């Protein structure tokens, strides 16, 4: 599962968890804002044909001493049955400046089998640096970053604001754990997809590829399907792995304010 998370982090520039990025109105100020803060998206995870867990994504406004921010949260958990064999309980969180949509702070608490990580990262974009620290080992170091470097969670949301088309490619730099990866995402073709939450919808199929330095990160190929309209929501994702494919399928959407779309799971 750790290999899947790294592949997800480095290759999912338009990942399944970017669901909540349809433009909307800021309920607190009444002004237009491209992110519909308050939406929640749910995905069912499959290993081959076997459902193994859930991934959920949400956003909310938060107020701190140093200003007003957007809090992005992603959570992945294995089902009760699968957890008896291999337990996954991941929580990642970004605090984002709404004016620039750059991360201010990033937290990830990872529990995957016997592997545990508790990482804390503070971004200092004005200095071109990010301060990373492990709460478990106490290790820490400074990571040089670019002006537009984002963590996994923030990048996933940010990319929803621009969209993509067939034969179009985009390059990004993303922080995964305590390493920087270069990411290229290419639009391949448009095709219809059947989805239990949305029905039959037209989607753009994309392929992500990641590099760490000069090394191409091979974790198996991956394809993702995004709504080919102004919502750009990710409908499903598939990683082609040697033993069995790993899939994430959109199952439910809760609008800001609590209105549900699609079946509850």
CSV table of C-alpha atoms in Angstrom, one decimal:
chain,number,residue,atom,x,y,z
A,1,UNK,CA,0.0,0.0,0.0
A,2,UNK,CA,2.9,2.4,0.6
A,3,UNK,CA,3.9,1.9,-3.1
A,4,UNK,CA,0.4,2.8,-4.1
A,5,UNK,CA,0.4,5.9,-1.9
A,6,UNK,CA,3.7,7.1,-3.4
A,7,UNK,CA,2.4,6.4,-6.9
A,8,UNK,CA,-0.9,8.2,-6.0
A,9,UNK,CA,1.0,11.1,-4.7
A,10,UNK,CA,3.4,11.5,-7.6
A,11,UNK,CA,1.2,10.5,-10.4
A,12,UNK,CA,-2.3,11.7,-9.5
A,13,UNK,CA,-2.0,15.3,-10.5
A,14,UNK,CA,-5.6,15.1,-11.4
A,15,UNK,CA,-6.4,12.4,-8.9
A,16,UNK,CA,-9.7,11.0,-7.8
A,17,UNK,CA,-9.7,13.3,-4.7
A,18,UNK,CA,-10.0,16.5,-6.6
A,19,UNK,CA,-13.8,16.3,-6.6
A,20,UNK,CA,-14.7,19.4,-4.7
A,21,UNK,CA,-13.5,22.1,-7.1
A,22,UNK,CA,-16.5,23.3,-8.9
A,23,UNK,CA,-16.8,27.1,-8.8
A,24,UNK,CA,-19.3,28.5,-6.2
A,25,UNK,CA,-20.1,31.3,-3.9
A,26,UNK,CA,-18.3,31.9,-0.7
A,27,UNK,CA,-21.1,31.5,1.9
A,28,UNK,CA,-19.2,33.8,4.4
A,29,UNK,CA,-18.5,36.7,2.0
A,30,UNK,CA,-21.0,36.2,-0.8
A,31,UNK,CA,-18.3,36.5,-3.4
A,32,UNK,CA,-17.5,34.1,-6.3
A,33,UNK,CA,-14.7,31.6,-5.7
A,34,UNK,CA,-13.6,28.8,-8.0
A,35,UNK,CA,-13.6,26.2,-5.2
A,36,UNK,CA,-17.0,25.1,-3.8
A,37,UNK,CA,-15.7,24.9,-0.2
A,38,UNK,CA,-17.8,22.5,1.9
A,39,UNK,CA,-18.3,19.7,-0.7
A,40,UNK,CA,-17.4,16.1,0.2
A,41,UNK,CA,-16.6,13.4,-2.3
A,42,UNK,CA,-16.4,9.6,-1.6
A,43,UNK,CA,-14.6,6.9,-3.6
A,44,UNK,CA,-14.7,3.1,-3.2
A,45,UNK,CA,-11.3,1.4,-3.6
A,46,UNK,CA,-10.9,-1.9,-5.3
A,47,UNK,CA,-8.0,-4.4,-5.6
A,48,UNK,CA,-9.0,-6.4,-8.7
A,49,UNK,CA,-12.8,-7.0,-8.3
A,50,UNK,CA,-12.6,-6.9,-4.5
A,51,UNK,CA,-13.7,-3.8,-2.6
A,52,UNK,CA,-11.0,-3.0,-0.1
A,53,UNK,CA,-11.7,0.4,1.4
A,54,UNK,CA,-12.8,4.0,1.0
A,55,UNK,CA,-11.2,7.4,0.1
A,56,UNK,CA,-13.0,10.6,1.2
A,57,UNK,CA,-12.2,14.2,0.4
A,58,UNK,CA,-13.5,17.4,2.0
A,59,UNK,CA,-12.8,21.1,2.3
A,60,UNK,CA,-13.8,23.8,4.8
A,61,UNK,CA,-13.0,27.4,5.8
A,62,UNK,CA,-11.0,27.8,9.0
A,63,UNK,CA,-9.9,30.9,10.9
A,64,UNK,CA,-6.6,31.1,12.6
A,65,UNK,CA,-4.6,33.9,14.4
A,66,UNK,CA,-2.7,34.6,11.1
A,67,UNK,CA,-5.8,34.7,8.9
A,68,UNK,CA,-8.5,32.9,7.1
A,69,UNK,CA,-7.6,29.7,5.2
A,70,UNK,CA,-9.0,26.7,3.4
A,71,UNK,CA,-8.6,23.3,5.1
A,72,UNK,CA,-8.3,20.3,2.7
A,73,UNK,CA,-8.6,16.8,4.2
A,74,UNK,CA,-8.2,13.4,2.6
A,75,UNK,CA,-8.8,10.1,4.4
A,76,UNK,CA,-8.2,6.5,3.2
A,77,UNK,CA,-9.3,3.5,5.2
A,78,UNK,CA,-9.5,-0.2,4.5
A,79,UNK,CA,-12.7,-2.1,5.3
A,80,UNK,CA,-13.1,-4.0,8.5
A,81,UNK,CA,-12.5,-7.4,6.8
A,82,UNK,CA,-9.4,-6.2,4.8
A,83,UNK,CA,-8.0,-4.5,7.9
A,84,UNK,CA,-7.6,-7.9,9.5
A,85,UNK,CA,-5.1,-8.8,6.8
A,86,UNK,CA,-3.6,-5.4,6.1
A,87,UNK,CA,-4.8,-2.2,7.8
A,88,UNK,CA,-4.6,1.2,6.2
A,89,UNK,CA,-5.7,4.4,8.0
A,90,UNK,CA,-4.3,7.5,6.3
A,91,UNK,CA,-5.1,11.1,7.1
A,92,UNK,CA,-3.6,14.0,5.1
A,93,UNK,CA,-4.4,17.7,5.6
A,94,UNK,CA,-3.4,21.0,3.9
A,95,UNK,CA,-4.0,24.5,5.2
A,96,UNK,CA,-4.1,26.7,2.1
A,97,UNK,CA,-4.0,30.4,1.4
A,98,UNK,CA,-7.1,31.1,-0.6
A,99,UNK,CA,-5.6,34.1,-2.4
A,100,UNK,CA,-2.7,32.2,-4.0
A,101,UNK,CA,-4.0,28.6,-3.3
A,102,UNK,CA,-0.5,27.8,-2.1
A,103,UNK,CA,-0.1,25.5,1.0
A,104,UNK,CA,0.9,27.1,4.3
A,105,UNK,CA,1.1,23.9,6.3
A,106,UNK,CA,0.8,20.2,5.4
A,107,UNK,CA,0.2,17.2,7.7
A,108,UNK,CA,0.2,13.5,7.0
A,109,UNK,CA,-0.5,10.8,9.5
A,110,UNK,CA,0.0,7.4,7.7
A,111,UNK,CA,-0.7,4.0,9.1
A,112,UNK,CA,-0.2,1.2,6.6
A,113,UNK,CA,0.4,-2.2,8.1
A,114,UNK,CA,3.4,-1.8,10.4
A,115,UNK,CA,4.5,1.4,8.6
A,116,UNK,CA,3.7,4.6,10.4
A,117,UNK,CA,4.6,8.2,9.4
A,118,UNK,CA,3.7,11.5,11.0
A,119,UNK,CA,5.1,14.3,8.8
A,120,UNK,CA,4.7,18.0,9.3
A,121,UNK,CA,5.7,20.5,6.7
A,122,UNK,CA,5.6,24.3,6.8
A,123,UNK,CA,5.9,26.1,3.5
A,124,UNK,CA,7.8,29.4,3.2
A,125,UNK,CA,7.3,30.3,-0.4
A,126,UNK,CA,8.7,33.8,0.1
A,127,UNK,CA,12.0,32.1,1.0
A,128,UNK,CA,11.8,29.3,-1.5
A,129,UNK,CA,11.9,26.7,1.3
A,130,UNK,CA,9.8,24.2,3.1
A,131,UNK,CA,10.5,23.0,6.6
A,132,UNK,CA,9.9,19.2,7.0
A,133,UNK,CA,9.8,17.4,10.3
A,134,UNK,CA,9.0,13.8,11.4
A,135,UNK,CA,7.1,13.7,14.6
A,136,UNK,CA,8.2,10.1,15.1
A,137,UNK,CA,11.9,10.2,14.5
A,138,UNK,CA,12.5,13.8,15.2
A,139,UNK,CA,14.4,14.2,12.0
A,140,UNK,CA,14.0,17.5,10.1
A,141,UNK,CA,15.4,19.2,7.1
A,142,UNK,CA,14.8,22.1,4.7
A,143,UNK,CA,13.6,21.4,1.2
A,144,UNK,CA,14.3,23.9,-1.6
A,145,UNK,CA,11.0,24.6,-3.5
A,146,UNK,CA,9.8,26.5,-6.5
A,147,UNK,CA,7.3,29.4,-6.3
A,148,UNK,CA,4.4,27.1,-7.3
A,149,UNK,CA,5.4,23.9,-5.5
A,150,UNK,CA,2.5,22.3,-3.7
A,151,UNK,CA,1.9,19.3,-1.6
A,152,UNK,CA,-0.1,16.4,-3.1
A,153,UNK,CA,-3.5,17.5,-1.7
A,154,UNK,CA,-3.2,21.2,-2.7
A,155,UNK,CA,-2.0,20.3,-6.2
A,156,UNK,CA,-4.9,17.9,-6.7
A,157,UNK,CA,-7.4,20.7,-5.9
A,158,UNK,CA,-5.5,23.4,-7.7
A,159,UNK,CA,-5.4,21.6,-11.1
A,160,UNK,CA,-9.2,21.4,-11.1
A,161,UNK,CA,-9.3,25.1,-11.7
A,162,UNK,CA,-7.7,24.9,-15.1
A,163,UNK,CA,-8.9,21.7,-16.8
A,164,UNK,CA,-7.2,19.9,-19.7
A,165,UNK,CA,-8.0,18.7,-23.2
A,166,UNK,CA,-7.0,15.9,-25.6
A,167,UNK,CA,-3.3,16.0,-26.6
A,168,UNK,CA,-2.6,18.7,-24.0
A,169,UNK,CA,0.2,18.1,-21.5
A,170,UNK,CA,1.0,20.0,-18.3
A,171,UNK,CA,4.1,19.9,-16.0
A,172,UNK,CA,4.1,20.3,-12.2
A,173,UNK,CA,6.3,19.9,-9.2
A,174,UNK,CA,4.8,18.2,-6.2
A,175,UNK,CA,6.1,17.4,-2.7
A,176,UNK,CA,5.5,13.8,-1.6
A,177,UNK,CA,6.6,12.8,1.9
A,178,UNK,CA,9.9,14.8,2.0
A,179,UNK,CA,10.8,14.5,-1.7
A,180,UNK,CA,10.1,16.6,-4.7
A,181,UNK,CA,8.8,15.0,-7.9
A,182,UNK,CA,8.3,16.3,-11.4
A,183,UNK,CA,4.9,15.4,-12.8
A,184,UNK,CA,3.6,15.4,-16.4
A,185,UNK,CA,-0.1,14.8,-17.1
A,186,UNK,CA,-1.3,14.2,-20.7
A,187,UNK,CA,-4.9,14.2,-22.0
A,188,UNK,CA,-5.4,11.1,-24.2
A,189,UNK,CA,-9.0,11.0,-25.5
A,190,UNK,CA,-12.6,11.6,-24.7
A,191,UNK,CA,-14.9,8.6,-24.0
A,192,UNK,CA,-18.2,7.8,-22.2
A,193,UNK,CA,-18.0,6.2,-18.8
A,194,UNK,CA,-20.7,4.5,-16.7
A,195,UNK,CA,-20.7,5.6,-13.1
A,196,UNK,CA,-23.0,4.6,-10.2
A,197,UNK,CA,-23.2,8.1,-8.8
A,198,UNK,CA,-23.5,10.1,-12.1
A,199,UNK,CA,-24.8,7.6,-14.7
A,200,UNK,CA,-23.3,7.6,-18.2
A,201,UNK,CA,-21.1,10.7,-18.6
A,202,UNK,CA,-18.5,11.9,-21.1
A,203,UNK,CA,-15.0,11.9,-19.7
A,204,UNK,CA,-11.4,12.9,-20.6
A,205,UNK,CA,-8.9,10.1,-20.1
A,206,UNK,CA,-5.5,11.2,-18.9
A,207,UNK,CA,-2.2,9.6,-18.1
A,208,UNK,CA,0.2,10.9,-15.4
A,209,UNK,CA,4.0,10.2,-15.3
A,210,UNK,CA,6.4,11.2,-12.6
A,211,UNK,CA,10.1,11.7,-12.2
A,212,UNK,CA,12.3,12.0,-9.1
A,213,UNK,CA,15.3,13.9,-10.3
A,214,UNK,CA,16.3,12.2,-13.6
A,215,UNK,CA,14.7,8.9,-12.6
A,216,UNK,CA,11.3,8.0,-14.1
A,217,UNK,CA,9.1,6.6,-11.4
A,218,UNK,CA,7.7,3.3,-12.6
A,219,UNK,CA,4.9,1.9,-10.5
A,220,UNK,CA,2.8,0.5,-13.4
A,221,UNK,CA,0.8,2.6,-15.8
A,222,UNK,CA,-2.2,4.6,-14.5
A,223,UNK,CA,-5.2,6.2,-16.2
A,224,UNK,CA,-7.8,8.6,-14.8
A,225,UNK,CA,-11.1,9.7,-16.2
A,226,UNK,CA,-12.4,13.3,-15.6
A,227,UNK,CA,-15.8,14.8,-16.4
A,228,UNK,CA,-15.4,16.6,-19.8
A,229,UNK,CA,-17.4,19.6,-18.6
A,230,UNK,CA,-16.7,22.6,-16.4
A,231,UNK,CA,-16.7,20.5,-13.2
A,232,UNK,CA,-13.6,18.4,-14.2
A,233,UNK,CA,-14.5,16.0,-11.4
A,234,UNK,CA,-12.6,12.7,-11.4
A,235,UNK,CA,-15.0,9.8,-12.0
A,236,UNK,CA,-12.5,6.9,-11.7
A,237,UNK,CA,-8.9,6.0,-11.7
A,238,UNK,CA,-7.1,2.7,-12.5
A,239,UNK,CA,-3.5,1.6,-11.8
A,240,UNK,CA,-2.3,-1.4,-13.8
A,241,UNK,CA,-0.2,-3.4,-11.4
A,242,UNK,CA,1.4,-6.9,-11.9
A,243,UNK,CA,-0.9,-8.9,-9.5
A,244,UNK,CA,-4.2,-7.0,-9.8
A,245,UNK,CA,-5.4,-3.6,-10.9
A,246,UNK,CA,-6.1,-1.0,-8.3
A,247,UNK,CA,-9.2,1.2,-8.9
A,248,UNK,CA,-10.9,4.1,-7.3
A,249,UNK,CA,-14.6,4.8,-8.3
A,250,UNK,CA,-16.7,7.8,-7.4
A,251,UNK,CA,-19.7,6.7,-5.4
A,252,UNK,CA,-21.2,9.7,-3.7
A,253,UNK,CA,-21.0,13.5,-3.6
A,254,UNK,CA,-22.3,15.8,-0.8
A,255,UNK,CA,-22.8,19.4,-1.8
A,256,UNK,CA,-21.8,22.3,0.5
A,257,UNK,CA,-24.8,22.5,2.8
A,258,UNK,CA,-25.4,18.7,2.9
A,259,UNK,CA,-27.3,17.8,-0.3
A,260,UNK,CA,-26.3,14.3,-1.4
A,261,UNK,CA,-25.8,13.2,-5.0
A,262,UNK,CA,-25.5,9.5,-5.8
A,263,UNK,CA,-26.1,6.5,-3.5
A,264,UNK,CA,-24.8,6.3,0.0
A,265,UNK,CA,-22.2,3.6,0.7
